[in-house]
């Protein structure tokens, strides 16, 4: 039997003719003949549908008749291009990740950022682009009484030491510059100690983790302390770490905080990545706050050792664990005698981490015995 295909426009015309009740024998004969040749009337054969059209309809999830209508509306070249493209796309479509089944608007969705490994966090941080053309901060010269200067120097030295003792000099200078930038920004206190110890009375409220996590219970080690103090002194006497720009935030590259993508990334110095606010809050006009003094009025006590220990027992480490620890031997250059061994570590392994490490070691030991 001869097979023909008729356009959707022909279908519509014939249907309108039947609805109008036209008795013209010519119309009826033409309609019957066309439909019969198309395999719709007077025969058992069905219209021939290309196999690729059936597959496309099945993949798309809509009726075959709709797919046929779409193809009939295409030119021959467009239809052929669509078939070639469609044959390459199903695997990409099938592998799309599923969305959330339930979305609680009262809480942010969990993106799994808290479970990233150190290597995954470093890779994600590297993907965030850095902003070009940073504006350098204006020089800051501390003008205060002798006692206020001494206290401000102590606070800034602690920040540089406990936050970046093992960082290169540029990394320490960037930390000091960030503290000074905060003093000038309206979102932060107007003194060096006020910025460094902001929120330190509560374990979970401190801006600089060393002020509330018990780090200061470890006495400072020379020559690292003197190096940090020298960096702090230069910063309080007008030195500007220009590449840091107008940074007000930073974090280690082995963590990926939620706020990171919301800020403007400046660049990385050592293991620390520095950011400024986006929009007007990160522009020079927002850094015009005047130094207010009052260094001696800022409390440097922080949470008690008992409170810190209780928090760690209930919640784990403060702050999130950092990778490994490093030990340095300090030797007197004149006598060659060992002065002390300095061990730097921010993390206390959890029981789960210890168990996982022991399991790995047991497997390694078993493999060596075999």
C-alpha positions as a Python dict, from the first residue, in 0.01 Angstrom:
ca = {
    (1, 'X'): (0, 0, 0),
    (2, 'X'): (119, 348, -86),
    (3, 'X'): (216, 547, 224),
    (4, 'X'): (178, 923, 233),
    (5, 'X'): (219, 1181, 504),
    (6, 'X'): (-10, 1480, 540),
    (7, 'X'): (74, 1801, 712),
    (8, 'X'): (-98, 1923, 1030),
    (9, 'X'): (-261, 2198, 820),
    (10, 'X'): (-429, 1932, 604),
    (11, 'X'): (-553, 1753, 915),
    (12, 'X'): (-709, 2075, 1039),
    (13, 'X'): (-879, 2149, 706),
    (14, 'X'): (-1033, 1806, 685),
    (15, 'X'): (-1149, 1824, 1045),
    (16, 'X'): (-1314, 2163, 986),
    (17, 'X'): (-1490, 2025, 679),
    (18, 'X'): (-1641, 1742, 883),
    (19, 'X'): (-1750, 1979, 1163),
    (20, 'X'): (-1931, 2203, 913),
    (21, 'X'): (-2132, 1906, 780),
    (22, 'X'): (-2044, 1986, 422),
    (23, 'X'): (-2232, 1733, 204),
    (24, 'X'): (-2019, 1783, -97),
    (25, 'X'): (-1942, 1440, -236),
    (26, 'X'): (-1615, 1572, -364),
    (27, 'X'): (-1501, 1666, -17),
    (28, 'X'): (-1602, 1327, 121),
    (29, 'X'): (-1429, 1139, -160),
    (30, 'X'): (-1109, 1340, -123),
    (31, 'X'): (-1113, 1300, 255),
    (32, 'X'): (-1168, 925, 236),
    (33, 'X'): (-903, 880, -29),
    (34, 'X'): (-642, 1082, 155),
    (35, 'X'): (-706, 918, 489),
    (36, 'X'): (-711, 574, 330),
    (37, 'X'): (-377, 631, 158),
    (38, 'X'): (-236, 759, 488),
    (39, 'X'): (-332, 435, 655),
    (40, 'X'): (-590, 597, 885),
    (41, 'X'): (-907, 455, 721),
    (42, 'X'): (-987, 134, 538),
    (43, 'X'): (-665, -53, 615),
    (44, 'X'): (-490, -235, 895),
    (45, 'X'): (-148, -76, 840),
    (46, 'X'): (-37, 211, 1068),
    (47, 'X'): (152, 521, 954),
    (48, 'X'): (524, 465, 925),
    (49, 'X'): (707, 647, 1207),
    (50, 'X'): (1087, 667, 1195),
    (51, 'X'): (1255, 473, 1474),
    (52, 'X'): (1460, 774, 1583),
    (53, 'X'): (1138, 974, 1624),
    (54, 'X'): (998, 710, 1858),
    (55, 'X'): (1320, 706, 2060),
    (56, 'X'): (1322, 1083, 2086),
    (57, 'X'): (964, 1087, 2213),
    (58, 'X'): (1040, 818, 2470),
    (59, 'X'): (1344, 1003, 2602),
    (60, 'X'): (1162, 1336, 2616),
    (61, 'X'): (872, 1184, 2806),
    (62, 'X'): (590, 1328, 2594),
    (63, 'X'): (345, 1165, 2345),
    (64, 'X'): (470, 1040, 2011),
    (65, 'X'): (210, 1255, 1833),
    (66, 'X'): (368, 1567, 1983),
    (67, 'X'): (715, 1462, 1866),
    (68, 'X'): (578, 1403, 1514),
    (69, 'X'): (414, 1747, 1513),
    (70, 'X'): (741, 1909, 1617),
    (71, 'X'): (936, 1732, 1343),
    (72, 'X'): (679, 1816, 1078),
    (73, 'X'): (722, 2183, 1161),
    (74, 'X'): (1095, 2165, 1092),
    (75, 'X'): (1278, 2197, 768),
    (76, 'X'): (1475, 1896, 648),
    (77, 'X'): (1807, 2048, 756),
    (78, 'X'): (1684, 2148, 1103),
    (79, 'X'): (1533, 1804, 1161),
    (80, 'X'): (1856, 1630, 1060),
    (81, 'X'): (2063, 1858, 1289),
    (82, 'X'): (1826, 1795, 1578),
    (83, 'X'): (1849, 1417, 1530),
    (84, 'X'): (2229, 1425, 1528),
    (85, 'X'): (2241, 1644, 1839),
    (86, 'X'): (1975, 1444, 2023),
    (87, 'X'): (2167, 1121, 1974),
    (88, 'X'): (2460, 1265, 2173),
    (89, 'X'): (2275, 1414, 2469),
    (90, 'X'): (2086, 1139, 2657),
    (91, 'X'): (2381, 1038, 2876),
    (92, 'X'): (2436, 1397, 2990),
    (93, 'X'): (2066, 1436, 3065),
    (94, 'X'): (2038, 1107, 3250),
    (95, 'X'): (2334, 1190, 3475),
    (96, 'X'): (2197, 1520, 3604),
    (97, 'X'): (2206, 1539, 3987),
    (98, 'X'): (1877, 1517, 4167),
    (99, 'X'): (1743, 1826, 4342),
    (100, 'X'): (1619, 1848, 4698),
    (101, 'X'): (1309, 1644, 4766),
    (102, 'X'): (1216, 1879, 5050),
    (103, 'X'): (1325, 2239, 5097),
    (104, 'X'): (1294, 2394, 5442),
    (105, 'X'): (1283, 2770, 5394),
    (106, 'X'): (1354, 2830, 5761),
    (107, 'X'): (1707, 2686, 5731),
    (108, 'X'): (1969, 2709, 5457),
    (109, 'X'): (2011, 2389, 5252),
    (110, 'X'): (2309, 2172, 5338),
    (111, 'X'): (2555, 2187, 5052),
    (112, 'X'): (2800, 1950, 5221),
    (113, 'X'): (3064, 2223, 5268),
    (114, 'X'): (3124, 2117, 5627),
    (115, 'X'): (3229, 1769, 5520),
    (116, 'X'): (3494, 1870, 5266),
    (117, 'X'): (3841, 1723, 5299),
    (118, 'X'): (4134, 1961, 5319),
    (119, 'X'): (4227, 1885, 4957),
    (120, 'X'): (3869, 1943, 4834),
    (121, 'X'): (3851, 2276, 5017),
    (122, 'X'): (4183, 2388, 4869),
    (123, 'X'): (4064, 2295, 4519),
    (124, 'X'): (3735, 2485, 4561),
    (125, 'X'): (3917, 2790, 4699),
    (126, 'X'): (4145, 2785, 4395),
    (127, 'X'): (3839, 2799, 4167),
    (128, 'X'): (3726, 3134, 4313),
    (129, 'X'): (3872, 3411, 4096),
    (130, 'X'): (4082, 3688, 4248),
    (131, 'X'): (3990, 4052, 4194),
    (132, 'X'): (4236, 4267, 4002),
    (133, 'X'): (4327, 4630, 4066),
    (134, 'X'): (4320, 4640, 4445),
    (135, 'X'): (4325, 4982, 4611),
    (136, 'X'): (4594, 5006, 4877),
    (137, 'X'): (4494, 5120, 5225),
    (138, 'X'): (4617, 5456, 5357),
    (139, 'X'): (4907, 5447, 5607),
    (140, 'X'): (4807, 5408, 5971),
    (141, 'X'): (5020, 5568, 6242),
    (142, 'X'): (4906, 5494, 6598),
    (143, 'X'): (4884, 5814, 6798),
    (144, 'X'): (4814, 5733, 7162),
    (145, 'X'): (4969, 5745, 7507),
    (146, 'X'): (5257, 5519, 7594),
    (147, 'X'): (5036, 5274, 7785),
    (148, 'X'): (4780, 5262, 7503),
    (149, 'X'): (5052, 5203, 7245),
    (150, 'X'): (5199, 4920, 7451),
    (151, 'X'): (4861, 4749, 7481),
    (152, 'X'): (4778, 4796, 7112),
    (153, 'X'): (5116, 4651, 7015),
    (154, 'X'): (5055, 4352, 7242),
    (155, 'X'): (4712, 4283, 7089),
    (156, 'X'): (4837, 4310, 6730),
    (157, 'X'): (5145, 4099, 6804),
    (158, 'X'): (4923, 3826, 6944),
    (159, 'X'): (4707, 3834, 6633),
    (160, 'X'): (5008, 3803, 6404),
    (161, 'X'): (5171, 3534, 6619),
    (162, 'X'): (4877, 3306, 6688),
    (163, 'X'): (4717, 3348, 6347),
    (164, 'X'): (5030, 3335, 6129),
    (165, 'X'): (5340, 3236, 6327),
    (166, 'X'): (5456, 2993, 6058),
    (167, 'X'): (5347, 3202, 5760),
    (168, 'X'): (5594, 3390, 5538),
    (169, 'X'): (5649, 3755, 5623),
    (170, 'X'): (5399, 3872, 5361),
    (171, 'X'): (5136, 3649, 5522),
    (172, 'X'): (5200, 3803, 5865),
    (173, 'X'): (5194, 4154, 5719),
    (174, 'X'): (4860, 4076, 5553),
    (175, 'X'): (4709, 3972, 5887),
    (176, 'X'): (4830, 4295, 6052),
    (177, 'X'): (4695, 4502, 5762),
    (178, 'X'): (4356, 4329, 5789),
    (179, 'X'): (4331, 4425, 6158),
    (180, 'X'): (4407, 4789, 6075),
    (181, 'X'): (4156, 4786, 5787),
    (182, 'X'): (3892, 4670, 6032),
    (183, 'X'): (3968, 4957, 6268),
    (184, 'X'): (3882, 5197, 5986),
    (185, 'X'): (3569, 5011, 5872),
    (186, 'X'): (3228, 5098, 6024),
    (187, 'X'): (3144, 4731, 6087),
    (188, 'X'): (3417, 4690, 6352),
    (189, 'X'): (3547, 4848, 6676),
    (190, 'X'): (3770, 5155, 6659),
    (191, 'X'): (4074, 5024, 6845),
    (192, 'X'): (4337, 4759, 6775),
    (193, 'X'): (4252, 4551, 7082),
    (194, 'X'): (3880, 4604, 7020),
    (195, 'X'): (3912, 4447, 6676),
    (196, 'X'): (4137, 4161, 6784),
    (197, 'X'): (3933, 4064, 7090),
    (198, 'X'): (3587, 4133, 6946),
    (199, 'X'): (3347, 3867, 7075),
    (200, 'X'): (3618, 3680, 7266),
    (201, 'X'): (3414, 3654, 7586),
    (202, 'X'): (3211, 3376, 7425),
    (203, 'X'): (3361, 3064, 7274),
    (204, 'X'): (3153, 3079, 6956),
    (205, 'X'): (3151, 3457, 6915),
    (206, 'X'): (3517, 3549, 6868),
    (207, 'X'): (3637, 3707, 6544),
    (208, 'X'): (3989, 3567, 6583),
    (209, 'X'): (3981, 3208, 6701),
    (210, 'X'): (4298, 3226, 6912),
    (211, 'X'): (4123, 3465, 7154),
    (212, 'X'): (3863, 3208, 7259),
    (213, 'X'): (3994, 2859, 7181),
    (214, 'X'): (4267, 2830, 7447),
    (215, 'X'): (4561, 2895, 7213),
    (216, 'X'): (4698, 3163, 7446),
    (217, 'X'): (4741, 2905, 7722),
    (218, 'X'): (5051, 2799, 7529),
    (219, 'X'): (5329, 3046, 7606),
    (220, 'X'): (5480, 3220, 7301),
    (221, 'X'): (5802, 3080, 7161),
    (222, 'X'): (6108, 3272, 7051),
    (223, 'X'): (6216, 3371, 6790),
    (224, 'X'): (5862, 3352, 6645),
    (225, 'X'): (5724, 3602, 6896),
    (226, 'X'): (5989, 3864, 6819),
    (227, 'X'): (5928, 3823, 6447),
    (228, 'X'): (5554, 3878, 6494),
    (229, 'X'): (5618, 4180, 6715),
    (230, 'X'): (5842, 4339, 6451),
    (231, 'X'): (5566, 4299, 6190),
    (232, 'X'): (5310, 4456, 6429),
    (233, 'X'): (5540, 4750, 6507),
    (234, 'X'): (5588, 4832, 6140),
    (235, 'X'): (5213, 4817, 6078),
    (236, 'X'): (5141, 5059, 6366),
    (237, 'X'): (5404, 5300, 6237),
    (238, 'X'): (5267, 5354, 5888),
    (239, 'X'): (5377, 5048, 5690),
    (240, 'X'): (5116, 4949, 5429),
    (241, 'X'): (5097, 4595, 5293),
    (242, 'X'): (4964, 4719, 4958),
    (243, 'X'): (4879, 4385, 4789),
    (244, 'X'): (4633, 4310, 5071),
    (245, 'X'): (4421, 4601, 4955),
    (246, 'X'): (4117, 4670, 5173),
    (247, 'X'): (4083, 4318, 5311),
    (248, 'X'): (3872, 4270, 5624),
    (249, 'X'): (3845, 3890, 5627),
    (250, 'X'): (4067, 3590, 5572),
    (251, 'X'): (4074, 3217, 5630),
    (252, 'X'): (4309, 2924, 5581),
    (253, 'X'): (4300, 2763, 5238),
    (254, 'X'): (4211, 2420, 5381),
    (255, 'X'): (3861, 2535, 5481),
    (256, 'X'): (3581, 2662, 5256),
    (257, 'X'): (3353, 2893, 5457),
    (258, 'X'): (2999, 2966, 5344),
    (259, 'X'): (3075, 3339, 5321),
    (260, 'X'): (3375, 3295, 5089),
    (261, 'X'): (3187, 3312, 4755),
    (262, 'X'): (2987, 3612, 4883),
    (263, 'X'): (3300, 3824, 4936),
    (264, 'X'): (3552, 3965, 4690),
    (265, 'X'): (3861, 3748, 4692),
    (266, 'X'): (4181, 3952, 4685),
    (267, 'X'): (4456, 3691, 4680),
    (268, 'X'): (4636, 3429, 4886),
    (269, 'X'): (4946, 3489, 5099),
    (270, 'X'): (5100, 3172, 5234),
    (271, 'X'): (4815, 2950, 5349),
    (272, 'X'): (4571, 3239, 5410),
    (273, 'X'): (4319, 3377, 5159),
    (274, 'X'): (4210, 3740, 5201),
    (275, 'X'): (3880, 3907, 5111),
    (276, 'X'): (3702, 4242, 5120),
    (277, 'X'): (3335, 4331, 5124),
    (278, 'X'): (3153, 4350, 4789),
    (279, 'X'): (2991, 4671, 4668),
    (280, 'X'): (3020, 5008, 4845),
    (281, 'X'): (3118, 4847, 5177),
    (282, 'X'): (3442, 4733, 5015),
    (283, 'X'): (3529, 5065, 4853),
    (284, 'X'): (3772, 5329, 4993),
    (285, 'X'): (3490, 5561, 5105),
    (286, 'X'): (3389, 5302, 5366),
    (287, 'X'): (3734, 5299, 5531),
    (288, 'X'): (3727, 5644, 5688),
    (289, 'X'): (3658, 5550, 6047),
    (290, 'X'): (3880, 5728, 6299),
    (291, 'X'): (4087, 5549, 6559),
    (292, 'X'): (3900, 5581, 6891),
    (293, 'X'): (4159, 5459, 7143),
    (294, 'X'): (4048, 5288, 7461),
    (295, 'X'): (4292, 4997, 7426),
    (296, 'X'): (4319, 4954, 7805),
    (297, 'X'): (3944, 4917, 7840),
    (298, 'X'): (3932, 4606, 7620),
    (299, 'X'): (3926, 4278, 7813),
    (300, 'X'): (4182, 4019, 7705),
    (301, 'X'): (4067, 3745, 7942),
    (302, 'X'): (3847, 3534, 7714),
    (303, 'X'): (3661, 3215, 7817),
    (304, 'X'): (3791, 3016, 8112),
    (305, 'X'): (3991, 2696, 8050),
    (306, 'X'): (3704, 2499, 8205),
    (307, 'X'): (3453, 2648, 7959),
    (308, 'X'): (3681, 2573, 7666),
    (309, 'X'): (3734, 2215, 7782),
    (310, 'X'): (3360, 2163, 7829),
    (311, 'X'): (3286, 2301, 7482),
    (312, 'X'): (3546, 2076, 7322),
    (313, 'X'): (3405, 1773, 7501),
    (314, 'X'): (3056, 1850, 7371),
    (315, 'X'): (3130, 1987, 7023),
    (316, 'X'): (3480, 1883, 6920),
    (317, 'X'): (3762, 2114, 6827),
    (318, 'X'): (3765, 2494, 6823),
    (319, 'X'): (3804, 2605, 6545),
    (320, 'X'): (3754, 2332, 6281),
    (321, 'X'): (4052, 2101, 6268),
    (322, 'X'): (4357, 2210, 6072),
    (323, 'X'): (4576, 1956, 5895),
    (324, 'X'): (4855, 1806, 6103),
    (325, 'X'): (5104, 1982, 6326),
    (326, 'X'): (5458, 2104, 6287),
    (327, 'X'): (5744, 2095, 6536),
    (328, 'X'): (6039, 2332, 6527),
    (329, 'X'): (6356, 2316, 6735),
    (330, 'X'): (6477, 2658, 6851),
    (331, 'X'): (6858, 2670, 6886),
    (332, 'X'): (7067, 2946, 7040),
    (333, 'X'): (7288, 3064, 6755),
    (334, 'X'): (7572, 3161, 6994),
    (335, 'X'): (7600, 2845, 7203),
    (336, 'X'): (7436, 2588, 6977),
    (337, 'X'): (7217, 2470, 7267),
    (338, 'X'): (6852, 2380, 7217),
    (339, 'X'): (6635, 2645, 7382),
    (340, 'X'): (6302, 2471, 7329),
    (341, 'X'): (6089, 2271, 7091),
    (342, 'X'): (5795, 2466, 6947),
    (343, 'X'): (5494, 2261, 6839),
    (344, 'X'): (5220, 2437, 6643),
    (345, 'X'): (4883, 2269, 6596),
    (346, 'X'): (4528, 2396, 6589),
    (347, 'X'): (4346, 2066, 6592),
    (348, 'X'): (4267, 1804, 6851),
    (349, 'X'): (4167, 1479, 6675),
    (350, 'X'): (3819, 1353, 6751),
    (351, 'X'): (3759, 991, 6860),
    (352, 'X'): (3620, 917, 6514),
    (353, 'X'): (3935, 1050, 6347),
    (354, 'X'): (4157, 847, 6579),
    (355, 'X'): (3954, 534, 6506),
    (356, 'X'): (3976, 592, 6131),
    (357, 'X'): (4352, 646, 6148),
    (358, 'X'): (4400, 331, 6355),
    (359, 'X'): (4192, 132, 6105),
    (360, 'X'): (4408, 251, 5816),
    (361, 'X'): (4726, 168, 6006),
    (362, 'X'): (4592, -179, 6091),
    (363, 'X'): (4516, -246, 5724),
    (364, 'X'): (4863, -131, 5625),
    (365, 'X'): (5023, -352, 5889),
    (366, 'X'): (4816, -650, 5772),
    (367, 'X'): (4923, -593, 5413),
    (368, 'X'): (5291, -583, 5508),
    (369, 'X'): (5262, -913, 5698),
    (370, 'X'): (5116, -1081, 5395),
}
